[in-house]
Amino acid sequence: MQLYAFFEGEFVPLEEAKISVMTHGFLYGTGCFEGIRAYWSREEEELFIFRMEEHYRRLERSCRILRMSPGYCLGELMDLTVELLRRCGFKEDCYIRPMVYKKDQVIGVKLTGIADGFVLFAIPFGEYLDLSKGLRAKVSSWVHLGDNSIPMRAKVVGAYVNAALAKSEALDDGYDEAIFLTADGHVSEGSAENLFLVRDGELITPAVTSDILEGVTRETIIVLAREELGLKVCERVVDRTELYVADEAFFVGTGAQVSPIVEIDGRPLGDGAIGPISRQVQELYFRVVKGEVPKYRHWCTPVYGQR
């Protein structure tokens, strides 16, 4: 399979999409990006891009925060993505990475007066976290970035150093994933995932003011939980100790999908196994992303069929 990228205004083989070591975005992390999944349906022999429009609208918001522009309108970005996947010929799940970055080769920390670049590529992609078992998580010693430092409302390239430190600490300590606290000690999110708790049959998730990414998957789960599963969903400030008394918990995200948690800081949740609500949410989500639920079919953009 030949993989391609859209780089410098044209489709090129992925291995030819290269930047200089002096590129501003490489030197200073001055870029923003999206992660989008596409799911292969064997039954329909179709590749579905999940909630592509919502992802690109968030990319546009990230660009506004960083004083950038992708250089293409929403419709053009979506058309380029479909064309890229067609050229690659994927017949398996894949991950799509569009990125806007400061492309000039210049030394100096600033955002103004530096040209913007846009690159788009896709690769085959399976599970980001192990979905075959419940995850063990720990509260990180690293404090999450705040809105007045590097805003998590934007998917900023350089911000993921914070995530890498927390995730590496968790792995070194024998856990699968990290959970961030905000500077004032409240629960924020995972290293690269949003977080949901289950208490007495209710879903609880940190509010968007808790220094979280305004996740597309997070919003998807809120809609599905309310409309399809009849669950109450509360978005609010969450205390650290609520993690320990939750009946269930799970991470959500484009990469993580729906990843149940069975233990936090050495404390088992519920009976220490994947909980029934977590499993129910997970099963519904995987049906939706593959276009199997007609009500949400509009979230799924076919690559090889008619749009």
Coordinates of C-alpha atoms in Angstrom, one line a residue:
M1 CA 0.0 0.0 0.0
Q2 CA 1.3 3.4 -1.0
L3 CA 0.6 6.1 1.6
Y4 CA 0.2 9.7 0.7
A5 CA 0.2 13.1 2.3
F6 CA -1.2 16.4 1.2
F7 CA 1.8 18.7 1.7
E8 CA 2.7 22.1 0.2
G9 CA -0.6 22.2 -1.8
E10 CA -0.3 18.8 -3.5
F11 CA -0.6 15.0 -2.9
V12 CA 2.8 13.4 -2.5
P13 CA 4.1 10.0 -1.3
L14 CA 4.2 10.2 2.5
E15 CA 7.9 9.7 2.7
E16 CA 8.4 12.8 0.6
A17 CA 6.4 15.1 3.0
K18 CA 9.4 16.6 4.9
I19 CA 10.2 19.8 6.6
S20 CA 13.5 21.5 7.5
V21 CA 15.0 21.2 10.9
M22 CA 14.7 25.0 11.1
T23 CA 11.0 25.0 10.7
H24 CA 9.4 27.2 13.4
G25 CA 6.7 24.6 14.3
F26 CA 9.5 22.0 14.9
L27 CA 11.7 24.4 16.9
Y28 CA 8.9 25.8 19.1
G29 CA 5.9 23.5 18.9
T30 CA 3.9 26.3 17.2
G31 CA 1.2 24.2 15.6
C32 CA -2.2 22.7 16.1
F33 CA -3.7 19.5 14.9
E34 CA -6.6 17.1 14.9
G35 CA -6.9 13.3 15.2
I36 CA -9.7 11.8 13.2
R37 CA -10.6 8.2 12.8
A38 CA -12.0 6.3 9.9
Y39 CA -13.6 2.9 10.4
W40 CA -13.8 0.1 7.9
S41 CA -17.1 -1.7 7.6
R42 CA -16.7 -5.2 6.2
E43 CA -20.5 -5.6 5.9
E44 CA -20.7 -2.5 3.6
E45 CA -17.2 -2.6 2.2
E46 CA -17.0 1.1 3.1
L47 CA -14.7 3.3 5.0
F48 CA -16.5 5.8 7.3
I49 CA -14.8 9.0 8.5
F50 CA -16.3 9.7 11.9
R51 CA -17.5 13.2 12.7
M52 CA -15.1 14.8 10.3
E53 CA -16.9 18.1 10.1
E54 CA -16.8 18.5 13.9
H55 CA -13.1 17.8 14.0
Y56 CA -12.3 20.4 11.3
R57 CA -14.5 23.0 13.1
R58 CA -12.4 22.4 16.2
L59 CA -9.2 22.7 14.1
E60 CA -10.4 26.1 12.9
R61 CA -11.0 27.1 16.6
S62 CA -7.5 26.0 17.5
C63 CA -6.1 28.0 14.7
R64 CA -7.9 31.2 15.9
I65 CA -6.4 30.8 19.4
L66 CA -2.9 30.4 17.8
R67 CA -3.4 33.1 15.3
M68 CA -3.1 30.7 12.4
S69 CA -5.1 29.7 9.3
P70 CA -5.2 26.3 7.5
G71 CA -5.6 28.2 4.2
Y72 CA -8.6 26.1 3.2
C73 CA -12.3 26.4 4.0
L74 CA -14.2 23.6 5.8
G75 CA -15.5 22.0 2.6
E76 CA -12.1 22.0 1.0
L77 CA -10.5 20.3 4.1
M78 CA -13.2 17.6 4.0
D79 CA -12.8 17.0 0.3
L80 CA -9.0 16.8 0.7
T81 CA -9.4 14.2 3.4
V82 CA -11.7 12.0 1.4
E83 CA -9.4 12.2 -1.6
L84 CA -6.4 11.3 0.5
L85 CA -8.0 8.2 1.9
R86 CA -9.2 7.2 -1.6
R87 CA -5.6 7.5 -2.9
C88 CA -4.3 5.4 0.0
G89 CA -7.0 2.8 -0.7
F90 CA -7.5 1.9 3.0
K91 CA -9.7 -1.1 3.7
E92 CA -9.0 -1.1 7.4
D93 CA -9.4 1.3 10.3
C94 CA -7.1 4.3 10.0
Y95 CA -6.1 7.5 11.7
I96 CA -6.1 10.9 10.0
R97 CA -3.8 13.7 11.1
P98 CA -4.3 17.2 9.8
M99 CA -1.9 19.8 11.1
V100 CA -1.5 23.6 10.8
Y101 CA 2.0 24.9 11.7
K102 CA 4.3 27.8 11.5
K103 CA 6.4 26.8 8.5
D104 CA 9.0 29.6 8.1
Q105 CA 12.6 28.7 8.8
V106 CA 13.3 31.3 11.4
I107 CA 14.6 31.7 15.0
G108 CA 12.4 33.6 17.3
V109 CA 9.5 32.9 19.7
K110 CA 6.4 34.6 18.3
L111 CA 3.3 33.8 16.3
T112 CA 2.9 36.9 14.2
G113 CA 4.6 37.5 10.9
I114 CA 5.4 33.8 10.3
A115 CA 3.7 31.9 7.4
D116 CA 1.3 29.1 8.1
G117 CA 1.6 25.6 6.6
F118 CA -0.9 22.8 6.3
V119 CA -0.2 19.1 6.1
L120 CA -2.5 16.1 6.1
F121 CA -1.7 12.4 6.3
A122 CA -3.3 9.1 7.3
I123 CA -2.0 5.7 8.5
P124 CA -3.5 2.4 9.4
F125 CA -4.4 2.5 13.1
G126 CA -5.8 0.0 15.6
E127 CA -6.3 0.4 19.3
Y128 CA -4.5 3.2 21.2
L129 CA -5.3 1.6 24.6
D130 CA -5.9 -2.1 25.2
L131 CA -9.6 -2.6 25.0
S132 CA -9.5 -6.3 25.9
K133 CA -9.1 -5.5 29.6
G134 CA -9.9 -2.8 32.1
L135 CA -7.2 -0.1 32.5
R136 CA -5.3 0.7 35.7
A137 CA -4.8 4.5 36.0
K138 CA -3.1 6.8 38.5
V139 CA -3.4 10.4 39.4
S140 CA -0.3 12.1 37.9
S141 CA 2.1 14.2 39.9
W142 CA 2.3 16.5 36.9
V143 CA -0.3 19.3 37.0
H144 CA -2.3 19.9 33.9
L145 CA -1.7 22.9 31.8
G146 CA -4.2 25.7 32.4
D147 CA -6.1 28.0 30.1
N148 CA -3.8 30.9 30.9
S149 CA -0.7 29.0 30.1
I150 CA -1.2 26.7 27.1
P151 CA -5.0 26.4 26.5
M152 CA -6.2 22.9 26.3
R153 CA -9.2 24.1 24.4
A154 CA -6.8 24.1 21.4
K155 CA -4.9 21.0 20.3
V156 CA -1.5 22.7 20.5
V157 CA 1.5 20.6 19.4
G158 CA 3.8 21.8 22.2
A159 CA 1.2 21.1 24.9
Y160 CA 1.6 17.4 24.5
V161 CA 4.9 17.4 26.3
N162 CA 2.8 17.8 29.5
A163 CA 0.8 14.7 28.4
A164 CA 4.0 12.7 27.6
L165 CA 5.4 13.4 31.1
A166 CA 2.3 12.2 32.8
K167 CA 1.8 9.1 30.6
S168 CA 5.5 8.1 30.9
E169 CA 5.3 8.4 34.7
A170 CA 2.2 6.2 34.8
L171 CA 3.8 3.6 32.6
D172 CA 7.0 3.7 34.7
D173 CA 4.9 3.1 37.8
G174 CA 3.2 0.1 36.3
Y175 CA -0.1 1.7 35.3
D176 CA -1.7 2.0 31.9
E177 CA -2.7 5.7 31.9
A178 CA -2.5 8.9 33.8
I179 CA -5.3 11.2 35.2
F180 CA -4.4 14.9 35.4
L181 CA -5.5 17.3 38.1
T182 CA -6.0 21.0 37.5
A183 CA -3.8 23.6 39.3
D184 CA -6.5 23.9 41.9
G185 CA -6.6 20.2 42.5
H186 CA -9.7 19.1 40.7
V187 CA -10.0 16.3 38.1
S188 CA -9.3 17.3 34.5
E189 CA -8.7 14.5 32.0
G190 CA -6.4 11.7 31.0
S191 CA -3.1 12.2 29.2
A192 CA -4.9 12.3 25.8
E193 CA -8.4 11.4 26.7
N194 CA -11.5 12.8 28.4
L195 CA -12.8 11.1 31.5
F196 CA -16.3 9.8 32.6
L197 CA -17.2 8.5 36.0
V198 CA -20.3 6.4 36.9
R199 CA -21.9 7.0 40.3
D200 CA -25.3 5.6 41.1
G201 CA -26.2 5.1 37.5
E202 CA -25.3 8.7 36.5
L203 CA -22.5 9.7 34.2
I204 CA -20.2 12.5 35.5
T205 CA -17.6 14.2 33.5
P206 CA -15.4 17.3 34.3
A207 CA -16.7 20.5 32.9
V208 CA -15.1 22.3 29.9
T209 CA -13.8 24.8 32.4
S210 CA -11.6 22.1 34.0
D211 CA -8.8 22.6 31.5
I212 CA -9.9 19.8 29.2
L213 CA -10.0 19.4 25.5
E214 CA -13.5 20.0 24.3
G215 CA -13.6 16.4 23.0
V216 CA -15.6 15.4 19.9
T217 CA -15.9 11.9 21.4
R218 CA -16.8 13.3 24.8
E219 CA -19.7 15.2 23.2
T220 CA -20.7 12.0 21.2
I221 CA -20.9 10.0 24.4
I222 CA -23.0 12.6 26.1
V223 CA -25.5 12.6 23.2
L224 CA -25.6 8.8 23.0
A225 CA -25.9 8.3 26.8
R226 CA -28.8 10.7 27.0
E227 CA -30.6 9.9 23.8
E228 CA -30.0 6.1 23.5
L229 CA -29.3 4.8 27.0
G230 CA -31.5 7.1 29.0
L231 CA -28.7 8.1 31.3
K232 CA -28.4 11.3 33.2
V233 CA -25.1 13.1 32.4
C234 CA -23.7 15.8 34.6
E235 CA -20.8 18.1 33.5
R236 CA -19.3 19.7 36.6
V237 CA -16.2 20.1 38.8
V238 CA -15.0 16.7 40.1
D239 CA -13.0 16.2 43.2
R240 CA -10.0 13.8 43.3
T241 CA -11.6 11.5 45.9
E242 CA -14.6 11.0 43.7
L243 CA -12.3 8.9 41.5
Y244 CA -11.9 6.5 44.3
V245 CA -15.6 6.1 45.2
A246 CA -16.9 5.8 41.6
D247 CA -18.7 2.7 40.6
E248 CA -17.2 2.7 37.1
A249 CA -15.0 5.0 35.0
F250 CA -13.8 5.1 31.4
F251 CA -11.7 7.2 29.1
V252 CA -13.0 8.5 25.8
G253 CA -11.3 10.0 22.8
T254 CA -10.6 9.6 19.1
G255 CA -7.6 7.5 19.9
A256 CA -8.8 5.9 23.2
Q257 CA -12.4 5.4 21.8
V258 CA -14.2 4.0 24.9
S259 CA -11.6 2.5 27.3
P260 CA -13.0 1.2 30.6
I261 CA -11.0 1.8 33.9
V262 CA -11.1 -0.8 36.7
E263 CA -8.6 0.7 39.1
I264 CA -7.3 4.1 40.1
D265 CA -4.3 4.7 42.4
G266 CA -4.5 1.0 43.6
R267 CA -8.2 1.3 44.5
P268 CA -10.5 -1.0 42.5
L269 CA -13.7 0.5 41.1
G270 CA -16.8 -1.4 41.9
D271 CA -16.0 -5.1 41.9
G272 CA -12.7 -4.4 40.0
A273 CA -14.1 -5.6 36.6
I274 CA -15.4 -3.7 33.6
G275 CA -18.7 -2.2 34.7
P276 CA -22.0 -2.8 32.8
I277 CA -22.6 0.9 31.9
S278 CA -19.0 1.2 30.5
R279 CA -19.5 -1.9 28.4
Q280 CA -22.9 -0.7 27.2
V281 CA -21.5 2.7 26.2
Q282 CA -18.5 1.0 24.5
E283 CA -20.7 -1.4 22.5
L284 CA -23.0 1.4 21.3
Y285 CA -20.1 3.6 20.3
F286 CA -18.6 1.0 18.1
R287 CA -21.9 0.4 16.3
V288 CA -22.3 4.1 15.7
V289 CA -18.8 4.8 14.3
K290 CA -19.3 2.0 11.7
G291 CA -22.6 3.5 10.5
E292 CA -24.7 0.8 12.0
V293 CA -27.2 3.1 13.8
P294 CA -29.3 4.9 11.2
K295 CA -30.1 7.8 13.6
Y296 CA -26.4 8.8 13.7
R297 CA -25.5 7.8 10.1
H298 CA -24.9 11.5 9.3
W299 CA -21.9 11.5 11.5
C300 CA -20.2 9.0 9.2
T301 CA -18.8 10.2 5.9
P302 CA -18.3 7.4 3.3
V303 CA -15.0 7.5 1.4
Y304 CA -15.7 5.2 -1.5
G305 CA -19.5 5.7 -1.9
Q306 CA -21.6 8.8 -2.5
R307 CA -21.3 11.7 0.0

